[in-house]
Amino acid sequence: MIAFLVTFLLVFFIYLLLTAGSGSVGFWSASELIAGAGLGIVVAGITRKFLCRSDNYRMTNPLRFLLIPVYILGPFLIEVTVANIDVAMRVITGRIRPGILRVSSGMKTDLGIFMLANSITLTPGTITVDIDEETNDLFVHKINVTADEEGKTVTPARELFSFADIPAWIRRIAE
Amino acid sequence: MIAEILIVACLAVGSFFNILGIIGLLRFPDVYTRMHATTKMTTFGSVFTALAVIIYGVTAYLDSVNSQYAVLAIHTLIAAVALAFTNALGSHAIARGAHRAGIKPVQAVVDRLEEVGP
């Protein structure tokens, strides 16, 4: 039941975003509100088992939910900007030292692993290539491997980022 | 006036990073390093281009209170978020597929995934 409700609210919210500005009830017309609710019930009835597969409703806590935009616009944006300028310099100078590292994530949940892997992939200079599903270690292709990282068998995820402690932020949101 | 300067600045930054992404595609040696240039830097550039559209939409809405400009801003925001998500998932899928297909990273100093095996 909770799974149905969560999926319905998410679908309804996205429908409202897409049809904002259509009429006079707030931003929406009455027909769009009814159509959105009807579609939400149908879609939630079909797909509730997919969205809430883990039976874990920690993310329905609005505080955790609101932390996501703070995280994306704060520490993550700073990291991405710095890394972009770094890779831009490497494009111009051509100085690269690529390699695939084994990175220990320290995450326990699927959502934590998902967010960390995507954060690493979206940061220029690092791509998540594969995941060891037993130990939750990530294999990360890095464009500039330092001699220090080359020697280590496992690199902590914190050391891939220069300023903000991204893994701690993700742990705060997802675990 | 300030909004116009911001829009031009966002467009300039966006185009700059997109151009560098394309140069990186031509300069780098193999699929992994090329992906660093093409997928990440062009996303960053495109998000800045989208930001210019959002600023334009918001300022035009505040001027005219015509809801079509608000719709423009909201839809561009959704497009930027979708772009960021699909980019991360897509480049991970390409990298994983390339490594499974046996493509070795060129000039690599270390390859921990190769040591583990398929």
CSV table of C-alpha atoms in Angstrom, one decimal:
chain,number,residue,atom,x,y,z
A,1,MET,CA,0.0,0.0,0.0
A,2,ILE,CA,2.8,2.4,0.9
A,3,ALA,CA,4.6,1.4,-2.3
A,4,PHE,CA,1.4,2.3,-4.3
A,5,LEU,CA,1.1,5.6,-2.6
A,6,VAL,CA,4.8,6.6,-3.0
A,7,THR,CA,4.7,5.7,-6.7
A,8,PHE,CA,1.4,7.5,-7.2
A,9,LEU,CA,2.7,10.7,-5.6
A,10,LEU,CA,5.9,10.6,-7.6
A,11,VAL,CA,4.0,10.1,-10.9
A,12,PHE,CA,1.5,12.8,-10.1
A,13,PHE,CA,4.2,15.2,-9.2
A,14,ILE,CA,6.1,14.7,-12.4
A,15,TYR,CA,2.8,15.0,-14.4
A,16,LEU,CA,2.1,18.3,-12.6
A,17,LEU,CA,5.6,19.6,-13.5
A,18,LEU,CA,5.1,18.7,-17.1
A,19,THR,CA,1.7,20.4,-17.4
A,20,ALA,CA,2.3,23.5,-15.3
A,21,GLY,CA,0.8,26.6,-16.7
A,22,SER,CA,-2.1,25.0,-18.4
A,23,GLY,CA,-5.0,26.7,-16.6
A,24,SER,CA,-6.7,28.5,-13.7
A,25,VAL,CA,-6.6,26.1,-10.7
A,26,GLY,CA,-3.3,27.4,-9.4
A,27,PHE,CA,-1.1,26.7,-12.4
A,28,TRP,CA,-3.1,23.8,-13.7
A,29,SER,CA,-6.5,23.3,-15.4
A,30,ALA,CA,-9.0,21.0,-13.7
A,31,SER,CA,-8.9,18.5,-16.6
A,32,GLU,CA,-5.1,18.2,-16.3
A,33,LEU,CA,-5.4,17.5,-12.6
A,34,ILE,CA,-8.0,14.7,-13.2
A,35,ALA,CA,-6.0,13.2,-16.0
A,36,GLY,CA,-2.8,13.3,-13.9
A,37,ALA,CA,-4.5,11.6,-11.0
A,38,GLY,CA,-6.1,8.9,-13.3
A,39,LEU,CA,-2.7,8.2,-15.0
A,40,GLY,CA,-1.0,8.2,-11.6
A,41,ILE,CA,-3.3,5.4,-10.3
A,42,VAL,CA,-2.9,3.3,-13.4
A,43,VAL,CA,0.9,3.7,-13.6
A,44,ALA,CA,1.3,3.2,-9.8
A,45,GLY,CA,-0.8,0.0,-10.0
A,46,ILE,CA,1.4,-1.5,-12.7
A,47,THR,CA,4.9,-0.4,-11.5
A,48,ARG,CA,4.8,-0.2,-7.7
A,49,LYS,CA,6.9,-3.4,-7.4
A,50,PHE,CA,9.7,-1.8,-9.5
A,51,LEU,CA,10.2,1.5,-7.7
A,52,CYS,CA,10.0,0.2,-4.2
A,53,ARG,CA,11.7,-3.2,-4.8
A,54,SER,CA,13.9,-3.1,-1.7
A,55,ASP,CA,10.9,-2.5,0.8
A,56,ASN,CA,12.9,0.3,2.3
A,57,TYR,CA,11.1,3.6,2.8
A,58,ARG,CA,13.9,5.6,4.2
A,59,MET,CA,13.9,8.0,1.2
A,60,THR,CA,10.2,9.0,1.8
A,61,ASN,CA,11.5,11.1,4.7
A,62,PRO,CA,11.2,14.7,3.3
A,63,LEU,CA,14.4,15.8,5.1
A,64,ARG,CA,16.5,13.2,3.2
A,65,PHE,CA,14.6,14.1,0.0
A,66,LEU,CA,15.4,17.8,0.4
A,67,LEU,CA,19.0,17.1,1.0
A,68,ILE,CA,19.4,15.8,-2.6
A,69,PRO,CA,19.1,19.3,-4.3
A,70,VAL,CA,21.4,20.8,-1.5
A,71,TYR,CA,23.9,18.1,-2.3
A,72,ILE,CA,23.7,18.6,-6.0
A,73,LEU,CA,23.9,22.4,-6.0
A,74,GLY,CA,26.5,22.5,-3.2
A,75,PRO,CA,29.5,20.1,-2.8
A,76,PHE,CA,28.7,18.1,-6.0
A,77,LEU,CA,28.6,21.2,-8.3
A,78,ILE,CA,31.9,22.5,-6.9
A,79,GLU,CA,33.6,19.1,-7.5
A,80,VAL,CA,32.2,18.9,-11.1
A,81,THR,CA,33.3,22.4,-11.9
A,82,VAL,CA,36.9,21.9,-10.6
A,83,ALA,CA,37.2,18.5,-12.3
A,84,ASN,CA,35.9,20.0,-15.6
A,85,ILE,CA,38.5,22.7,-15.6
A,86,ASP,CA,41.2,20.1,-14.8
A,87,VAL,CA,40.1,17.9,-17.7
A,88,ALA,CA,39.8,20.9,-20.0
A,89,MET,CA,43.5,21.6,-19.2
A,90,ARG,CA,44.3,18.0,-20.0
A,91,VAL,CA,42.5,18.2,-23.4
A,92,ILE,CA,44.6,21.3,-24.3
A,93,THR,CA,48.0,20.0,-23.0
A,94,GLY,CA,47.4,16.3,-23.7
A,95,ARG,CA,49.1,15.2,-20.4
A,96,ILE,CA,47.2,12.0,-19.4
A,97,ARG,CA,48.1,9.0,-17.3
A,98,PRO,CA,45.1,6.7,-17.4
A,99,GLY,CA,44.4,3.6,-15.5
A,100,ILE,CA,41.6,1.5,-13.8
A,101,LEU,CA,41.6,1.6,-10.0
A,102,ARG,CA,39.8,-0.5,-7.4
A,103,VAL,CA,37.9,1.9,-5.1
A,104,SER,CA,36.3,0.9,-1.8
A,105,SER,CA,33.0,2.6,-1.5
A,106,GLY,CA,32.0,1.8,2.1
A,107,MET,CA,28.3,1.9,1.1
A,108,LYS,CA,25.9,-0.8,2.3
A,109,THR,CA,22.7,-0.1,0.5
A,110,ASP,CA,21.9,-0.3,-3.3
A,111,LEU,CA,20.8,3.3,-3.4
A,112,GLY,CA,24.1,4.4,-1.8
A,113,ILE,CA,26.2,2.5,-4.3
A,114,PHE,CA,24.0,3.8,-7.2
A,115,MET,CA,24.4,7.4,-6.1
A,116,LEU,CA,28.1,7.1,-5.5
A,117,ALA,CA,28.7,5.4,-8.8
A,118,ASN,CA,26.7,8.0,-10.7
A,119,SER,CA,28.5,10.9,-8.8
A,120,ILE,CA,31.8,9.4,-9.8
A,121,THR,CA,30.7,8.9,-13.4
A,122,LEU,CA,29.4,12.5,-13.7
A,123,THR,CA,32.6,14.0,-12.3
A,124,PRO,CA,35.0,14.4,-15.3
A,125,GLY,CA,38.2,12.4,-15.1
A,126,THR,CA,36.6,9.4,-13.5
A,127,ILE,CA,34.2,6.7,-14.9
A,128,THR,CA,32.8,3.8,-13.0
A,129,VAL,CA,33.5,0.8,-15.3
A,130,ASP,CA,32.3,-2.1,-13.1
A,131,ILE,CA,31.1,-3.1,-9.7
A,132,ASP,CA,32.3,-6.0,-7.5
A,133,GLU,CA,28.9,-7.0,-6.1
A,134,GLU,CA,30.2,-9.0,-3.2
A,135,THR,CA,32.4,-6.4,-1.6
A,136,ASN,CA,30.6,-3.3,-3.1
A,137,ASP,CA,34.0,-2.1,-4.6
A,138,LEU,CA,33.9,0.0,-7.7
A,139,PHE,CA,36.3,-0.2,-10.6
A,140,VAL,CA,37.0,3.4,-11.7
A,141,HIS,CA,38.8,4.5,-14.9
A,142,LYS,CA,40.8,7.6,-13.9
A,143,ILE,CA,42.4,9.9,-16.5
A,144,ASN,CA,45.2,11.0,-14.3
A,145,VAL,CA,46.5,8.2,-11.9
A,146,THR,CA,49.0,9.5,-9.4
A,147,ALA,CA,52.0,7.3,-8.4
A,148,ASP,CA,50.6,7.0,-4.9
A,149,GLU,CA,47.3,5.6,-6.2
A,150,GLU,CA,49.1,3.3,-8.6
A,151,GLY,CA,50.9,1.6,-5.7
A,152,LYS,CA,47.7,1.0,-3.6
A,153,THR,CA,45.5,-2.1,-4.2
A,154,VAL,CA,42.4,-0.4,-3.0
A,155,THR,CA,41.8,3.4,-3.0
A,156,PRO,CA,39.2,4.9,-0.6
A,157,ALA,CA,36.4,6.7,-2.5
A,158,ARG,CA,37.1,9.9,-0.6
A,159,GLU,CA,40.5,10.4,-2.4
A,160,LEU,CA,38.9,10.6,-5.8
A,161,PHE,CA,37.4,14.0,-4.9
A,162,SER,CA,39.5,17.0,-4.2
A,163,PHE,CA,37.4,19.3,-1.8
A,164,ALA,CA,34.1,18.0,-0.6
A,165,ASP,CA,33.6,14.7,1.2
A,166,ILE,CA,31.2,13.2,-1.3
A,167,PRO,CA,30.9,9.7,0.2
A,168,ALA,CA,29.9,11.2,3.6
A,169,TRP,CA,27.2,13.3,1.9
A,170,ILE,CA,25.8,10.3,0.1
A,171,ARG,CA,25.9,8.3,3.4
A,172,ARG,CA,23.9,11.1,5.0
A,173,ILE,CA,21.3,11.0,2.3
A,174,ALA,CA,20.9,7.4,1.4
A,175,GLU,CA,21.9,5.4,4.5
B,1,MET,CA,20.2,44.0,-18.3
B,2,ILE,CA,22.0,41.8,-15.7
B,3,ALA,CA,19.9,38.9,-17.0
B,4,GLU,CA,21.2,39.5,-20.5
B,5,ILE,CA,24.8,39.5,-19.3
B,6,LEU,CA,24.2,36.3,-17.4
B,7,ILE,CA,22.6,34.6,-20.4
B,8,VAL,CA,25.5,35.5,-22.7
B,9,ALA,CA,28.0,34.4,-20.0
B,10,CYS,CA,26.2,31.0,-19.6
B,11,LEU,CA,26.1,30.5,-23.4
B,12,ALA,CA,29.8,31.3,-23.7
B,13,VAL,CA,30.8,28.9,-20.9
B,14,GLY,CA,28.6,26.2,-22.4
B,15,SER,CA,30.0,26.6,-25.9
B,16,PHE,CA,33.6,26.7,-24.6
B,17,PHE,CA,33.2,23.4,-22.8
B,18,ASN,CA,31.4,21.8,-25.7
B,19,ILE,CA,34.1,22.8,-28.1
B,20,LEU,CA,36.8,21.4,-25.7
B,21,GLY,CA,34.8,18.1,-25.5
B,22,ILE,CA,35.0,17.7,-29.3
B,23,ILE,CA,38.7,18.5,-29.3
B,24,GLY,CA,39.2,15.9,-26.6
B,25,LEU,CA,37.4,13.4,-28.8
B,26,LEU,CA,39.9,13.9,-31.5
B,27,ARG,CA,43.0,14.1,-29.3
B,28,PHE,CA,42.7,11.2,-26.8
B,29,PRO,CA,43.9,7.7,-27.7
B,30,ASP,CA,41.1,5.2,-26.7
B,31,VAL,CA,37.5,4.8,-25.8
B,32,TYR,CA,37.8,5.4,-22.1
B,33,THR,CA,39.8,8.6,-22.2
B,34,ARG,CA,37.6,9.9,-25.1
B,35,MET,CA,34.6,9.3,-23.0
B,36,HIS,CA,36.0,11.6,-20.3
B,37,ALA,CA,36.1,14.4,-22.8
B,38,THR,CA,32.9,13.8,-24.8
B,39,THR,CA,30.3,12.6,-22.2
B,40,LYS,CA,31.3,14.7,-19.1
B,41,MET,CA,32.4,18.0,-20.6
B,42,THR,CA,29.6,18.2,-23.2
B,43,THR,CA,27.1,17.5,-20.4
B,44,PHE,CA,28.5,20.3,-18.3
B,45,GLY,CA,28.4,22.6,-21.4
B,46,SER,CA,24.8,21.6,-22.2
B,47,VAL,CA,23.7,22.2,-18.6
B,48,PHE,CA,25.1,25.7,-18.9
B,49,THR,CA,23.2,26.2,-22.2
B,50,ALA,CA,20.1,25.0,-20.5
B,51,LEU,CA,20.8,27.4,-17.6
B,52,ALA,CA,20.8,30.3,-20.1
B,53,VAL,CA,17.4,29.2,-21.3
B,54,ILE,CA,16.1,29.0,-17.8
B,55,ILE,CA,17.3,32.5,-16.9
B,56,TYR,CA,15.7,33.8,-20.1
B,57,GLY,CA,12.4,32.1,-19.3
B,58,VAL,CA,12.3,33.3,-15.7
B,59,THR,CA,13.1,36.9,-16.6
B,60,ALA,CA,10.6,36.9,-19.5
B,61,TYR,CA,7.9,35.5,-17.1
B,62,LEU,CA,8.6,38.2,-14.5
B,63,ASP,CA,8.3,40.9,-17.2
B,64,SER,CA,5.1,39.7,-18.9
B,65,VAL,CA,3.5,37.3,-16.4
B,66,ASN,CA,2.7,35.1,-19.4
B,67,SER,CA,2.7,31.5,-18.3
B,68,GLN,CA,4.3,30.1,-21.5
B,69,TYR,CA,7.7,31.4,-20.3
B,70,ALA,CA,7.4,29.6,-17.0
B,71,VAL,CA,6.6,26.4,-18.9
B,72,LEU,CA,9.7,27.0,-21.0
B,73,ALA,CA,11.9,27.3,-17.8
B,74,ILE,CA,10.4,24.3,-16.1
B,75,HIS,CA,10.7,22.0,-19.2
B,76,THR,CA,14.3,23.0,-19.7
B,77,LEU,CA,15.0,22.2,-16.1
B,78,ILE,CA,13.5,18.7,-16.5
B,79,ALA,CA,15.5,18.3,-19.7
B,80,ALA,CA,18.8,19.2,-17.9
B,81,VAL,CA,18.1,16.8,-15.0
B,82,ALA,CA,17.2,14.0,-17.5
B,83,LEU,CA,20.4,14.7,-19.5
B,84,ALA,CA,22.6,14.4,-16.3
B,85,PHE,CA,20.9,11.1,-15.4
B,86,THR,CA,21.0,9.5,-18.8
B,87,ASN,CA,24.6,10.6,-19.3
B,88,ALA,CA,25.8,8.9,-16.1
B,89,LEU,CA,24.0,5.7,-16.8
B,90,GLY,CA,24.9,5.7,-20.5
B,91,SER,CA,28.6,6.3,-20.1
B,92,HIS,CA,28.8,3.6,-17.4
B,93,ALA,CA,27.1,1.2,-19.7
B,94,ILE,CA,29.5,2.0,-22.6
B,95,ALA,CA,32.6,1.7,-20.4
B,96,ARG,CA,31.4,-1.6,-18.9
B,97,GLY,CA,30.5,-3.0,-22.4
B,98,ALA,CA,33.8,-1.9,-23.8
B,99,HIS,CA,35.8,-3.6,-21.0
B,100,ARG,CA,33.7,-6.8,-21.3
B,101,ALA,CA,34.3,-6.8,-25.0
B,102,GLY,CA,38.1,-7.0,-24.3
B,103,ILE,CA,39.1,-3.4,-25.1
B,104,LYS,CA,42.2,-2.6,-23.1
B,105,PRO,CA,42.8,0.9,-21.8
B,106,VAL,CA,45.6,2.4,-23.9
B,107,GLN,CA,48.6,3.8,-22.1
B,108,ALA,CA,47.2,2.5,-18.8
B,109,VAL,CA,49.6,2.5,-15.9
B,110,VAL,CA,47.4,0.2,-13.8
B,111,ASP,CA,44.4,-2.0,-14.5
B,112,ARG,CA,42.9,-3.5,-11.4
B,113,LEU,CA,39.8,-4.8,-13.2
B,114,GLU,CA,41.9,-6.9,-15.6
B,115,GLU,CA,43.6,-8.6,-12.5
B,116,VAL,CA,40.2,-9.7,-11.1
B,117,GLY,CA,39.2,-11.3,-14.4
B,118,PRO,CA,35.8,-11.3,-16.1
